[in-house]
Short mmCIF file of C-alpha atoms in Angstrom, two decimals:
data_model
loop_
_atom_site.label_atom_id
_atom_site.label_comp_id
_atom_site.label_asym_id
_atom_site.label_seq_id
_atom_site.Cartn_x
_atom_site.Cartn_y
_atom_site.Cartn_z
CA MET A 25 -136.50 -57.07 81.57
CA GLY A 26 -138.19 -54.09 79.88
CA HIS A 27 -141.81 -53.77 78.81
CA THR A 28 -141.21 -54.81 75.21
CA HIS A 29 -139.35 -57.97 76.30
CA GLU A 30 -142.26 -58.80 78.60
CA TYR A 31 -144.75 -58.00 75.86
CA ALA A 32 -142.97 -60.20 73.32
CA THR A 33 -143.05 -63.08 75.80
CA ALA A 34 -146.74 -62.51 76.56
CA VAL A 35 -147.57 -62.53 72.83
CA MET A 36 -145.57 -65.74 72.41
CA ARG A 37 -147.46 -67.44 75.27
CA ARG A 38 -150.95 -66.06 74.66
CA GLY A 39 -152.15 -69.39 73.28
CA ARG A 40 -151.65 -70.82 76.78
CA VAL A 41 -151.88 -67.78 79.08
CA ALA A 42 -154.46 -65.18 78.04
CA MET A 43 -153.22 -61.60 77.88
CA GLU A 44 -154.93 -59.21 80.26
CA PRO A 45 -157.77 -58.33 80.40
CA ALA A 46 -158.61 -62.02 80.01
CA ASP A 47 -162.38 -61.46 80.28
CA PHE A 48 -162.56 -58.72 77.63
CA VAL A 49 -165.43 -58.92 75.13
CA PRO A 50 -165.59 -56.49 72.14
CA ASP A 51 -168.61 -54.21 71.96
CA TRP A 52 -169.31 -54.52 68.24
CA VAL A 53 -172.26 -52.15 68.36
CA ASP A 54 -170.05 -49.38 69.74
CA ARG A 55 -167.07 -50.08 67.47
CA PRO A 56 -165.05 -47.11 66.12
CA ARG A 57 -164.86 -46.04 62.51
CA LYS A 58 -162.21 -47.66 60.31
CA GLU A 59 -160.83 -44.22 59.52
CA LYS A 60 -160.65 -40.87 61.25
CA TYR A 61 -163.37 -38.32 60.55
CA TYR A 62 -162.67 -34.60 60.75
CA PRO A 63 -165.91 -32.59 60.53
CA GLY A 64 -165.55 -29.41 58.52
CA ALA A 65 -162.17 -30.28 57.02
CA GLU A 66 -162.05 -29.42 53.33
CA ARG A 67 -161.78 -32.51 51.15
CA PHE A 68 -159.89 -32.80 47.87
CA PRO A 69 -160.36 -35.82 45.58
CA LEU A 70 -157.28 -37.66 44.37
CA PRO A 71 -156.73 -39.09 40.88
CA ASP A 72 -156.76 -42.87 40.50
CA GLY A 73 -153.55 -42.87 38.51
CA ASP A 74 -154.99 -44.00 35.17
CA PHE A 75 -151.90 -45.36 33.44
CA PRO A 76 -151.13 -48.59 31.53
CA ASP A 77 -151.61 -51.58 33.78
CA ASP A 78 -148.56 -53.59 32.79
CA ALA A 79 -145.93 -52.47 35.29
CA GLY A 80 -144.20 -55.43 36.88
CA VAL A 81 -145.67 -58.11 34.60
CA GLY A 82 -143.20 -60.97 34.23
CA ARG A 83 -140.70 -59.38 36.61
CA GLY A 84 -142.10 -60.66 39.87
CA LEU A 85 -142.84 -58.31 42.73
CA ALA A 86 -139.47 -56.59 42.97
CA GLY A 87 -139.89 -54.55 39.80
CA PRO A 88 -137.13 -52.56 38.12
CA GLY A 89 -136.93 -49.93 40.83
CA GLY A 90 -135.38 -46.53 40.24
CA ASP A 91 -135.47 -43.01 41.60
CA ALA A 92 -138.06 -41.34 39.40
CA PRO A 93 -140.07 -38.51 41.01
CA PHE A 94 -143.60 -38.88 42.31
CA SER A 95 -146.46 -36.85 40.89
CA LEU A 96 -150.05 -36.38 42.04
CA PRO A 97 -151.41 -39.13 39.72
CA LEU A 98 -148.74 -41.52 40.96
CA LEU A 99 -149.42 -40.71 44.61
CA GLY A 100 -153.16 -41.06 44.06
CA GLY A 101 -152.72 -44.38 42.31
CA MET A 102 -150.48 -45.76 45.05
CA LEU A 103 -152.87 -44.72 47.81
CA ARG A 104 -155.92 -46.09 45.96
CA ASP A 105 -154.26 -49.43 45.22
CA SER A 106 -152.89 -49.85 48.74
CA TYR A 107 -155.46 -48.53 51.24
CA GLY A 108 -158.36 -47.20 49.18
CA LEU A 109 -161.64 -49.09 48.87
CA VAL A 110 -161.71 -50.96 45.56
CA GLY A 111 -164.67 -53.33 45.81
CA ARG A 112 -167.36 -55.13 47.78
CA ARG A 113 -167.02 -58.83 48.39
CA LEU A 114 -169.31 -61.44 49.90
CA ALA A 115 -168.55 -65.14 50.02
CA VAL A 116 -169.60 -68.39 51.59
CA GLN A 117 -166.53 -69.08 53.72
CA ALA A 118 -165.46 -70.16 57.19
CA ASN A 119 -164.70 -66.89 58.95
CA THR A 120 -166.73 -66.01 62.04
CA ASP A 121 -168.09 -62.74 60.59
CA LEU A 122 -169.91 -64.47 57.73
CA GLY A 123 -173.35 -63.90 59.25
CA THR A 124 -173.01 -60.11 59.38
CA LEU A 125 -171.21 -59.36 56.11
CA PRO A 126 -174.38 -59.14 53.96
CA MET A 127 -175.50 -56.21 56.15
CA TYR A 128 -174.49 -52.90 54.61
CA THR A 129 -173.23 -51.56 57.94
CA GLN A 130 -170.81 -54.51 58.13
CA ALA A 131 -169.84 -54.46 54.45
CA ASN A 132 -166.49 -56.01 53.62
CA TRP A 133 -164.89 -53.39 51.39
CA SER A 134 -161.78 -54.91 49.86
CA ARG A 135 -158.41 -53.16 49.78
CA GLY A 136 -155.05 -54.00 48.26
CA THR A 137 -153.26 -54.25 51.61
CA ALA A 138 -154.07 -56.88 54.21
CA SER A 139 -154.96 -55.94 57.79
CA GLY A 140 -155.26 -57.87 61.04
CA GLY A 141 -158.95 -58.55 61.55
CA GLY A 142 -159.73 -56.38 58.51
CA LEU A 143 -159.66 -53.31 60.78
CA TYR A 144 -157.27 -51.02 58.85
CA PRO A 145 -156.13 -48.78 61.72
CA VAL A 146 -153.20 -47.09 59.93
CA GLY A 147 -153.77 -43.42 59.16
CA VAL A 148 -151.88 -41.89 56.22
CA HIS A 149 -150.88 -38.22 56.47
CA TRP A 150 -149.38 -36.32 53.57
CA VAL A 151 -147.13 -33.45 54.63
CA SER A 152 -146.73 -31.37 51.48
CA GLY A 153 -144.33 -28.47 51.04
CA ALA A 154 -143.86 -25.85 48.35
CA SER A 155 -142.88 -28.27 45.56
CA GLY A 156 -146.18 -30.11 45.76
CA PRO A 157 -149.26 -29.63 43.59
CA MET A 158 -151.49 -28.35 46.40
CA THR A 159 -151.40 -25.63 49.01
CA PRO A 160 -148.63 -26.60 51.45
CA GLY A 161 -149.95 -28.21 54.60
CA VAL A 162 -150.88 -31.44 56.35
CA TYR A 163 -153.48 -33.68 54.68
CA HIS A 164 -155.14 -36.86 55.91
CA TYR A 165 -156.05 -39.62 53.45
CA ALA A 166 -159.73 -40.65 53.52
CA PRO A 167 -159.88 -44.18 52.00
CA SER A 168 -163.67 -44.24 51.72
CA HIS A 169 -163.64 -41.16 49.46
CA HIS A 170 -160.18 -41.57 47.91
CA ALA A 171 -159.51 -38.00 48.89
CA VAL A 172 -157.38 -36.00 51.29
CA ARG A 173 -158.70 -33.69 54.00
CA ARG A 174 -156.62 -30.62 54.77
CA LEU A 175 -155.91 -30.45 58.49
CA LEU A 176 -153.34 -27.64 58.51
CA THR A 177 -152.34 -24.93 56.04
CA GLY A 178 -148.68 -23.92 55.83
CA ASP A 179 -145.35 -25.46 54.93
CA VAL A 180 -144.29 -27.57 57.91
CA SER A 181 -142.16 -29.99 55.91
CA GLY A 182 -139.08 -28.62 57.67
CA GLU A 183 -140.49 -29.98 60.90
CA VAL A 184 -140.58 -33.49 59.43
CA ARG A 185 -137.04 -33.18 58.15
CA ALA A 186 -135.89 -32.03 61.57
CA ALA A 187 -137.66 -34.98 63.20
CA VAL A 188 -135.97 -37.44 60.80
CA GLY A 189 -132.61 -35.82 61.42
CA ASP A 190 -130.20 -37.50 59.02
CA ALA A 191 -130.24 -35.56 55.73
CA ARG A 192 -129.27 -38.69 53.83
CA LEU A 193 -132.61 -40.21 54.81
CA HIS A 194 -134.95 -37.33 53.96
CA ARG A 195 -132.81 -36.21 51.00
CA GLY A 196 -133.97 -32.62 51.40
CA THR A 197 -137.45 -33.31 50.07
CA ASP A 198 -140.51 -31.37 51.21
CA GLN A 199 -142.99 -34.22 50.55
CA PHE A 200 -143.63 -36.93 53.13
CA LEU A 201 -146.11 -39.66 53.91
CA VAL A 202 -146.42 -40.14 57.67
CA LEU A 203 -148.09 -43.26 59.09
CA GLY A 204 -149.95 -43.01 62.37
CA VAL A 205 -152.09 -45.42 64.35
CA LYS A 206 -154.97 -44.60 66.66
CA PHE A 207 -154.86 -47.58 69.01
CA TRP A 208 -158.60 -47.72 69.74
CA GLN A 209 -159.33 -48.54 66.09
CA ASN A 210 -157.76 -51.95 66.72
CA ALA A 211 -157.81 -52.30 70.52
CA PHE A 212 -161.62 -52.32 70.64
CA LYS A 213 -161.32 -55.89 69.28
CA TYR A 214 -157.84 -57.11 70.22
CA ASN A 215 -157.30 -55.21 73.52
CA SER A 216 -153.71 -55.72 74.76
CA PHE A 217 -152.77 -57.83 71.73
CA SER A 218 -153.53 -54.84 69.48
CA TYR A 219 -150.04 -53.31 69.59
CA HIS A 220 -148.63 -56.47 68.04
CA VAL A 221 -151.27 -56.38 65.30
CA VAL A 222 -150.99 -52.70 64.37
CA THR A 223 -147.21 -52.84 64.05
CA MET A 224 -147.64 -55.67 61.54
CA ASP A 225 -150.26 -53.61 59.71
CA THR A 226 -147.72 -50.82 59.31
CA GLY A 227 -145.25 -53.22 57.69
CA ALA A 228 -147.92 -54.60 55.35
CA LEU A 229 -148.75 -51.13 54.06
CA LEU A 230 -145.08 -50.21 53.63
CA GLN A 231 -144.52 -53.40 51.64
CA THR A 232 -147.43 -52.58 49.34
CA TRP A 233 -145.94 -49.17 48.65
CA ARG A 234 -142.53 -50.72 48.14
CA MET A 235 -143.81 -53.20 45.51
CA TRP A 236 -146.04 -50.64 43.82
CA ALA A 237 -143.28 -48.05 43.62
CA GLN A 238 -140.60 -50.44 42.38
CA ALA A 239 -142.89 -51.64 39.60
CA ARG A 240 -143.07 -48.03 38.33
CA GLY A 241 -139.43 -47.05 38.74
CA LEU A 242 -140.03 -45.20 42.01
CA ARG A 243 -138.37 -45.49 45.39
CA ILE A 244 -139.75 -45.99 48.90
CA ASP A 245 -137.33 -45.61 51.83
CA PRO A 246 -139.30 -45.78 55.11
CA VAL A 247 -137.82 -44.30 58.27
CA LEU A 248 -138.78 -45.94 61.60
CA TRP A 249 -136.47 -44.03 63.98
CA PHE A 250 -137.26 -40.32 64.36
CA ASP A 251 -138.36 -37.75 66.93
CA GLU A 252 -141.82 -39.22 67.39
CA PRO A 253 -143.07 -36.80 70.11
CA ARG A 254 -142.24 -33.91 67.77
CA LEU A 255 -144.23 -35.39 64.89
CA GLY A 256 -147.04 -36.36 67.26
CA ARG A 257 -147.39 -32.72 68.29
CA LEU A 258 -147.36 -31.65 64.64
CA LEU A 259 -150.18 -34.07 63.79
CA GLY A 260 -152.17 -33.29 66.94
CA ALA A 261 -151.86 -36.86 68.26
CA GLU A 262 -152.31 -37.71 71.93
CA ALA A 263 -149.19 -39.63 72.97
CA ASP A 264 -150.98 -42.42 74.90
CA GLU A 265 -153.75 -42.79 72.33
CA GLU A 266 -151.88 -42.65 69.02
CA GLY A 267 -148.46 -43.44 67.66
CA VAL A 268 -146.49 -42.23 64.66
CA PHE A 269 -144.91 -45.34 63.18
CA ALA A 270 -143.15 -44.42 59.94
CA VAL A 271 -142.04 -41.50 57.79
CA VAL A 272 -141.71 -42.03 54.04
CA PRO A 273 -139.87 -39.26 52.15
CA LEU A 274 -141.00 -38.82 48.53
CA ARG A 275 -138.86 -37.42 45.75
CA TRP A 276 -141.29 -35.07 44.00
CA ASP A 277 -141.74 -33.83 40.47
CA GLY A 278 -141.24 -30.19 41.41
CA THR A 279 -138.52 -27.57 41.57
CA ALA A 280 -139.49 -25.35 44.49
CA GLY A 281 -136.88 -25.05 47.24
CA ALA A 282 -137.42 -26.77 50.56
CA ALA A 283 -138.53 -24.76 53.56
CA ALA A 284 -135.98 -24.15 56.27
CA ASP A 285 -135.84 -26.68 59.08
CA GLY A 286 -137.04 -25.54 62.45
CA ALA A 287 -139.86 -25.59 64.91
CA ALA A 288 -143.34 -25.25 63.44
CA THR A 289 -145.38 -22.37 64.78
CA SER A 290 -148.39 -24.66 65.18
CA GLY A 291 -149.62 -28.19 64.74
CA VAL A 292 -152.89 -29.73 63.64
CA ARG A 293 -155.68 -28.34 65.78
CA ARG A 294 -158.62 -30.02 64.10
CA THR A 295 -160.19 -32.69 66.27
CA GLU A 296 -161.63 -35.88 64.87
CA ARG A 297 -165.10 -37.03 65.86
CA GLU A 298 -165.05 -40.41 67.58
CA ARG A 299 -167.95 -42.73 66.83
CA SER A 300 -167.62 -44.91 69.95
CA ARG A 301 -169.51 -43.66 72.98
CA ARG A 302 -167.07 -45.47 75.27
CA VAL A 303 -163.34 -45.55 74.51
CA LEU A 304 -161.17 -47.87 76.61
CA ALA A 305 -157.44 -47.66 77.30
CA PHE A 306 -155.33 -50.73 77.98
CA GLU A 307 -152.40 -50.41 80.36
CA THR A 308 -150.29 -52.97 78.52
CA VAL A 309 -150.60 -51.02 75.27
CA ARG A 310 -149.75 -47.77 77.05
CA GLN A 311 -146.65 -49.28 78.66
CA VAL A 312 -145.24 -50.90 75.53
CA HIS A 313 -145.95 -47.80 73.44
CA ARG A 314 -144.21 -45.55 75.93
CA ALA A 315 -141.24 -47.93 75.92
CA THR A 316 -140.95 -47.64 72.12
CA LEU A 317 -141.01 -43.84 72.44
CA ASP A 318 -137.90 -43.85 74.65
CA GLY A 319 -134.89 -43.28 72.44
CA ALA A 320 -137.05 -42.87 69.36
CA SER A 321 -134.42 -40.56 67.84
CA ALA A 322 -131.47 -42.74 68.87
CA ARG A 323 -131.17 -44.61 65.59
CA PRO A 324 -129.03 -47.74 65.95
CA ALA A 325 -126.33 -48.34 63.38
CA PRO A 326 -127.15 -51.11 60.88
CA GLU A 327 -124.25 -53.20 62.15
CA ALA A 328 -125.82 -53.21 65.62
CA LEU A 329 -128.35 -55.76 64.37
CA GLU A 330 -125.77 -58.24 63.10
CA ASP A 331 -125.87 -60.14 66.39
CA ALA A 332 -129.65 -60.45 66.07
CA ALA A 333 -129.58 -61.89 62.54
CA ALA A 334 -131.40 -65.11 61.78
CA PRO A 335 -129.24 -68.21 62.15
CA ALA A 336 -128.00 -69.76 58.93
CA VAL A 337 -129.61 -72.98 57.76
CA PRO A 338 -127.10 -75.70 58.71
CA PRO A 339 -125.35 -77.40 55.79
CA GLY A 340 -126.05 -80.97 54.91
CA GLY A 341 -129.09 -82.93 55.95
CA GLN A 342 -131.80 -84.21 53.64
CA ARG A 343 -132.50 -81.46 51.12
CA GLN A 344 -135.22 -80.84 48.57
CA PRO A 345 -134.29 -78.50 45.70
CA LEU A 346 -137.13 -76.23 44.60
CA PRO A 347 -137.97 -75.59 40.96
CA PRO A 348 -137.81 -72.06 39.54
CA ALA A 349 -140.44 -69.76 41.02
CA ALA A 350 -143.70 -69.63 39.09
CA PRO A 351 -144.01 -66.40 37.08
CA MET A 352 -146.19 -63.51 38.18
CA GLU A 353 -148.94 -63.45 35.55
CA LEU A 354 -150.50 -60.21 36.80
CA SER A 355 -149.05 -56.75 37.31
CA VAL A 356 -148.59 -55.57 40.88
CA ARG A 357 -151.63 -53.30 40.57
CA ARG A 358 -153.89 -56.07 39.32
CA ALA A 359 -152.52 -58.51 41.90
CA LEU A 360 -153.40 -56.04 44.68
CA ARG A 361 -156.95 -55.79 43.31
CA GLU A 362 -157.23 -59.58 43.28
CA ARG A 363 -155.74 -60.13 46.76
CA ARG A 364 -158.02 -61.68 49.38
CA SER A 365 -157.96 -64.13 52.28
CA SER A 366 -158.96 -67.70 51.52
CA PHE A 367 -160.84 -68.33 54.82
CA GLY A 368 -161.27 -72.09 54.79
CA ARG A 369 -161.59 -72.56 51.03
CA PHE A 370 -158.31 -74.45 50.59
CA THR A 371 -158.42 -77.96 49.16
CA GLY A 372 -155.74 -80.61 49.24
CA ILE A 373 -157.31 -82.42 46.28
CA HIS A 374 -155.35 -80.17 43.90
CA PRO A 375 -151.74 -80.03 45.15
CA LEU A 376 -149.72 -76.86 44.73
CA SER A 377 -146.88 -76.98 42.25
CA GLY A 378 -143.34 -76.71 43.56
CA GLY A 379 -142.86 -73.58 41.48
CA HIS A 380 -145.77 -71.86 43.19
CA LEU A 381 -144.40 -72.74 46.62
CA ALA A 382 -141.00 -71.40 45.50
CA ALA A 383 -142.67 -68.15 44.40
CA ALA A 384 -144.41 -67.74 47.78
CA LEU A 385 -141.18 -68.41 49.70
CA LYS A 386 -139.20 -66.03 47.49
CA ALA A 387 -141.79 -63.32 48.12
CA ALA A 388 -141.78 -63.96 51.88
CA GLU A 389 -137.99 -63.68 51.99
CA ALA A 390 -138.04 -60.42 50.01
CA GLY A 391 -140.83 -58.94 52.13
CA ALA A 392 -139.18 -59.80 55.44
CA ALA A 393 -136.04 -57.99 54.22
CA LEU A 394 -137.92 -54.70 54.57
CA ALA A 395 -135.41 -51.94 53.84
CA THR A 396 -135.56 -49.18 56.46
CA ASP A 397 -133.24 -46.60 57.98
CA VAL A 398 -131.70 -49.28 60.25
CA THR A 399 -131.94 -52.23 57.84
CA PRO A 400 -130.73 -50.91 54.48
CA ALA A 401 -130.65 -53.18 51.45
CA GLY A 402 -128.13 -55.95 51.94
CA SER A 403 -128.44 -56.08 55.73
CA PRO A 404 -128.36 -59.48 57.43
CA ARG A 405 -131.80 -61.04 57.37
CA LEU A 406 -133.76 -61.00 60.63
CA ALA A 407 -136.38 -63.63 59.75
CA SER A 408 -136.02 -67.37 59.19
CA LEU A 409 -138.69 -69.17 57.17
CA TYR A 410 -140.01 -72.62 58.05
CA VAL A 411 -142.47 -74.64 55.97
CA PHE A 412 -145.02 -77.28 56.92
CA VAL A 413 -145.73 -79.15 53.68
CA ASN A 414 -149.09 -80.91 53.25
CA HIS A 415 -149.84 -81.09 49.52
CA VAL A 416 -147.05 -79.88 47.23
CA GLU A 417 -146.10 -81.66 44.01
CA GLY A 418 -142.65 -83.18 44.22
CA VAL A 419 -142.14 -82.36 47.92
CA ALA A 420 -142.74 -85.03 50.55
CA GLN A 421 -144.97 -84.16 53.50
CA GLY A 422 -142.98 -82.86 56.41
CA VAL A 423 -141.48 -79.87 58.20
CA TYR A 424 -138.65 -77.94 56.53
CA ALA A 425 -136.34 -74.97 56.92
CA TYR A 426 -136.08 -72.75 53.83
CA ASP A 427 -132.58 -72.04 52.53
CA ALA A 428 -133.14 -69.01 50.32
CA GLN A 429 -129.58 -68.83 49.05
CA ALA A 430 -129.63 -72.44 47.81
CA ALA A 431 -133.35 -72.37 46.87
CA GLU A 432 -133.79 -75.57 48.83
CA LEU A 433 -135.80 -77.01 51.69
CA ARG A 434 -133.91 -78.77 54.49
CA LEU A 435 -135.93 -81.53 56.14
CA LEU A 436 -136.49 -81.11 59.88
CA LYS A 437 -139.20 -83.69 60.47
CA GLN A 438 -140.71 -86.25 58.12
CA GLY A 439 -144.39 -87.11 57.89
CA PRO A 440 -147.79 -85.41 57.52
CA PRO A 441 -147.93 -82.25 59.69
CA GLY A 442 -151.69 -81.69 59.39
CA ALA A 443 -152.67 -83.10 62.78
CA PHE A 444 -150.11 -80.92 64.57
CA LEU A 445 -151.13 -77.80 62.63
CA GLN A 446 -154.81 -78.09 63.41
CA ALA A 447 -154.29 -79.09 67.05
CA HIS A 448 -152.33 -75.91 67.76
CA TYR A 449 -154.51 -73.48 65.81
CA PHE A 450 -157.30 -72.14 68.00
CA LEU A 451 -159.68 -70.57 65.47
CA ASN A 452 -162.26 -72.22 63.20
CA ASN A 453 -161.80 -70.25 59.99
CA TYR A 454 -159.16 -72.51 58.42
CA ASN A 455 -158.52 -76.22 58.06
CA LEU A 456 -154.73 -76.01 58.04
CA GLU A 457 -154.33 -79.57 56.77
CA GLN A 458 -156.07 -78.61 53.52
CA ALA A 459 -153.57 -75.83 52.81
CA ALA A 460 -150.79 -77.01 50.51
CA ALA A 461 -148.17 -75.49 52.80
CA VAL A 462 -147.95 -73.32 55.89
CA ILE A 463 -145.05 -70.85 55.94
CA VAL A 464 -143.91 -69.73 59.41
CA PRO A 465 -141.55 -66.74 59.77
CA ALA A 466 -139.55 -66.63 63.01
CA VAL A 467 -137.35 -63.86 64.43
CA ARG A 468 -134.96 -63.67 67.38
CA THR A 469 -137.13 -60.91 68.79
CA HIS A 470 -135.41 -60.56 72.15
CA ALA A 471 -132.02 -60.31 70.43
CA VAL A 472 -133.37 -57.53 68.21
CA LEU A 473 -134.62 -55.67 71.30
CA ASP A 474 -131.23 -56.05 72.96
CA ALA A 475 -129.50 -54.69 69.86
CA ALA A 476 -131.91 -51.92 68.81
CA GLY A 477 -133.76 -51.04 71.99
CA ASP A 478 -137.48 -51.19 72.66
CA ARG A 479 -138.31 -49.56 69.33
CA GLY A 480 -136.91 -52.67 67.69
CA TYR A 481 -140.26 -54.32 68.42
CA ARG A 482 -141.79 -52.21 65.67
CA LEU A 483 -139.05 -53.27 63.27
CA VAL A 484 -139.66 -56.96 63.93
CA SER A 485 -143.43 -56.71 63.48
CA ALA A 486 -143.14 -54.48 60.42
CA ALA A 487 -140.86 -57.01 58.73
CA ILE A 488 -143.32 -59.84 59.43
CA GLY A 489 -146.25 -57.75 58.19
CA ALA A 490 -144.28 -56.97 55.04
CA ALA A 491 -143.63 -60.67 54.48
CA ALA A 492 -147.34 -61.42 54.80
CA GLN A 493 -148.30 -58.74 52.28
CA ALA A 494 -145.64 -59.95 49.85
CA VAL A 495 -146.97 -63.53 50.00
CA TYR A 496 -150.57 -62.35 49.60
CA THR A 497 -149.63 -60.37 46.51
CA ALA A 498 -147.39 -63.04 45.00
CA THR A 499 -150.05 -65.75 45.28
CA ALA A 500 -152.67 -63.46 43.76
CA ALA A 501 -150.29 -62.60 40.92
CA SER A 502 -149.55 -66.27 40.20
CA GLY A 503 -153.15 -67.51 40.48
CA THR A 504 -153.06 -69.33 43.80
CA ALA A 505 -154.63 -68.65 47.22
CA CYS A 506 -153.38 -67.34 50.55
CA GLY A 507 -154.51 -66.83 54.11
CA VAL A 508 -152.64 -65.39 57.10
CA ALA A 509 -153.37 -66.21 60.73
CA LEU A 510 -152.22 -65.10 64.19
CA GLY A 511 -154.34 -67.45 66.30
CA PHE A 512 -151.87 -70.25 67.05
CA ASP A 513 -149.84 -71.67 69.93
CA SER A 514 -146.45 -70.13 69.24
CA VAL A 515 -144.78 -72.13 72.02
CA ALA A 516 -145.86 -75.42 70.45
CA PHE A 517 -144.60 -74.30 67.04
CA ALA A 518 -141.23 -73.31 68.52
CA GLU A 519 -140.93 -76.74 70.10
CA GLU A 520 -141.96 -78.55 66.91
CA LEU A 521 -139.43 -76.56 64.87
CA GLY A 522 -136.64 -77.03 67.43
CA LEU A 523 -136.26 -73.31 68.07
CA THR A 524 -136.10 -73.35 71.87
CA GLY A 525 -132.30 -73.06 71.74
CA THR A 526 -132.05 -70.42 69.00
CA GLY A 527 -134.20 -67.70 70.55
CA GLU A 528 -136.42 -67.55 67.46
CA LEU A 529 -140.11 -66.81 68.01
CA PRO A 530 -142.67 -68.04 65.42
CA LEU A 531 -144.76 -64.96 64.64
CA LEU A 532 -147.24 -65.78 61.89
CA LEU A 533 -148.85 -68.54 59.85
CA MET A 534 -149.01 -67.94 56.10
CA LEU A 535 -151.15 -70.54 54.34
CA VAL A 536 -150.79 -71.10 50.59
CA GLY A 537 -152.46 -73.51 48.22
CA ASN A 538 -155.30 -74.02 45.76
CA GLU A 539 -158.98 -73.42 46.47
CA ARG A 540 -162.09 -75.42 45.73
CA PRO A 541 -163.43 -74.57 42.25
CA ARG A 542 -166.49 -72.41 41.55
CA PRO A 543 -166.80 -70.60 44.90
CA ALA A 544 -170.12 -69.04 45.88
CA ASP A 545 -168.85 -65.47 45.80
CA PHE A 546 -170.25 -62.05 44.96
CA ARG A 547 -167.93 -59.27 43.89
CA TYR A 548 -168.53 -55.69 42.85
CA GLU A 549 -165.70 -53.53 41.54
CA LEU A 550 -165.85 -49.95 42.76
CA VAL A 551 -162.91 -48.92 40.61
CA PRO A 552 -161.79 -50.25 37.23
CA SER A 553 -158.29 -51.69 37.32
CA ALA A 554 -156.84 -49.32 34.72
CA GLY A 555 -157.76 -47.78 31.41
CA GLY A 556 -161.48 -48.25 32.08
CA ARG A 557 -161.23 -52.02 32.41
CA ASP A 558 -161.71 -54.16 35.48
CA ALA A 559 -159.28 -56.77 36.74
CA ARG A 560 -160.66 -59.38 34.32
CA GLY A 561 -160.45 -57.02 31.36
CA ASP A 562 -164.11 -57.30 30.37
CA GLY A 563 -165.41 -53.75 30.64
CA ALA A 564 -166.45 -51.21 33.25
CA ALA A 565 -166.78 -51.91 36.95
CA ARG A 566 -169.69 -54.23 37.56
CA ALA A 567 -170.99 -57.01 39.76
CA VAL A 568 -169.69 -60.47 38.90
CA ARG A 569 -170.37 -63.91 40.24
CA GLU A 570 -166.84 -65.21 40.54
CA GLY A 571 -167.92 -68.82 40.28
CA GLU A 572 -169.23 -68.18 36.75
CA ALA A 573 -166.37 -65.91 35.73
CA GLN A 574 -163.60 -68.45 36.16
#
């Protein structure tokens, strides 16, 4: 059994057997920055993309799609709405960091995309060629300034195309977004578990871009299989300390010809300045990362994953039809600005409507079907969705399998699931019984690894991260609440769902429901939503007490 198989098993069992090092304690005082810092690198501000804020309204999160070209305002708007800082939030809630959040040094700056532990370790590089609006080169996105720092001058877009390989995937463009992860930015807290978390973070960000782009007639086609060592050298990344996780080609609004493919004469030589005085490496992370580098260019054919597809929901049984999905009242952009984690504020006093549960499940299904170079649109689905129902109008309490094609729930176990949920969740920031429903995606992870190789681990986690981001955004757009959690006994959930014979591994808990009214929250908008108006449409960015604004 290879390292990724062993790692997947260790992640599955970590609720019962701690992953090494079992005695690890994070040094919060010596924590790293949430983004890389390159002293002396010239910084260029990006536009916010000030355009009408109605894209996607009434159409759900899929949007019309299309193949329109990107421009600098569109790129700036997508980066701001996905990973840029958009506001400051403080709230009375149940998460363990509540005591430190009022301190400026621990400020909780909200972003459109969710992140495990709120750590945001994904680095966004823009490789721009001759058709772009700036001097060709490699740029690094700085979320805290909504700007890019130039790390290298010169057209090296041919190097990215050569690393991707298949011309049908890069489509001859000379504009690319490249996602990298510096492991220490997450491992300082999650140690060996960090690789699992950061691969989900990558999928969450890709899903945000996918929704944002589709709402504006644009196209996002992420590539997960490519010559990663080659791109690592181009970006100046140390192989055991950083990974390059995705390449996103962008069709650009420009006419300049693409540079010839071939080896770049140089890579990024600028060195970031690390804040932590002591940086630790974790052998498990090193081993699983090296395993995913092997065969990074050996892209499996889409049909190779057919044997790893999620099992079909069996016909028959007691079934509960779902009503039509509740409409998305907000645009994708506004929903991303509203997105946040509920952290213990759910209440079962106000049940969730069946339409809102249907909307969350529809979003989860669409997100998990993350289209990539090895899972193009229409590929067999990898993830099954299971639902623990506590407080949903018209749906009896119990455990269900979701049949997306029939828009129905198939009963697996009758009765209130709250006691089981809370007994097998080992954090204190949520009362799972108070959530209206808990959605659990499960994937036949080991079958995916057998079919796609070790790099398939990234595909699995990215799909689950994408599902989480889709549910977060859908609930925000339809006026309900969401929270996502990783701290649960996956073995117990597999047993409760009857998955021990299917090879499916439960990978995430996605809680949806309604919250208690008039929360004690403070919110300050750094950036107006669009057209000079904030997300509530009542003027310039300002501080609001959310309890009085509802």
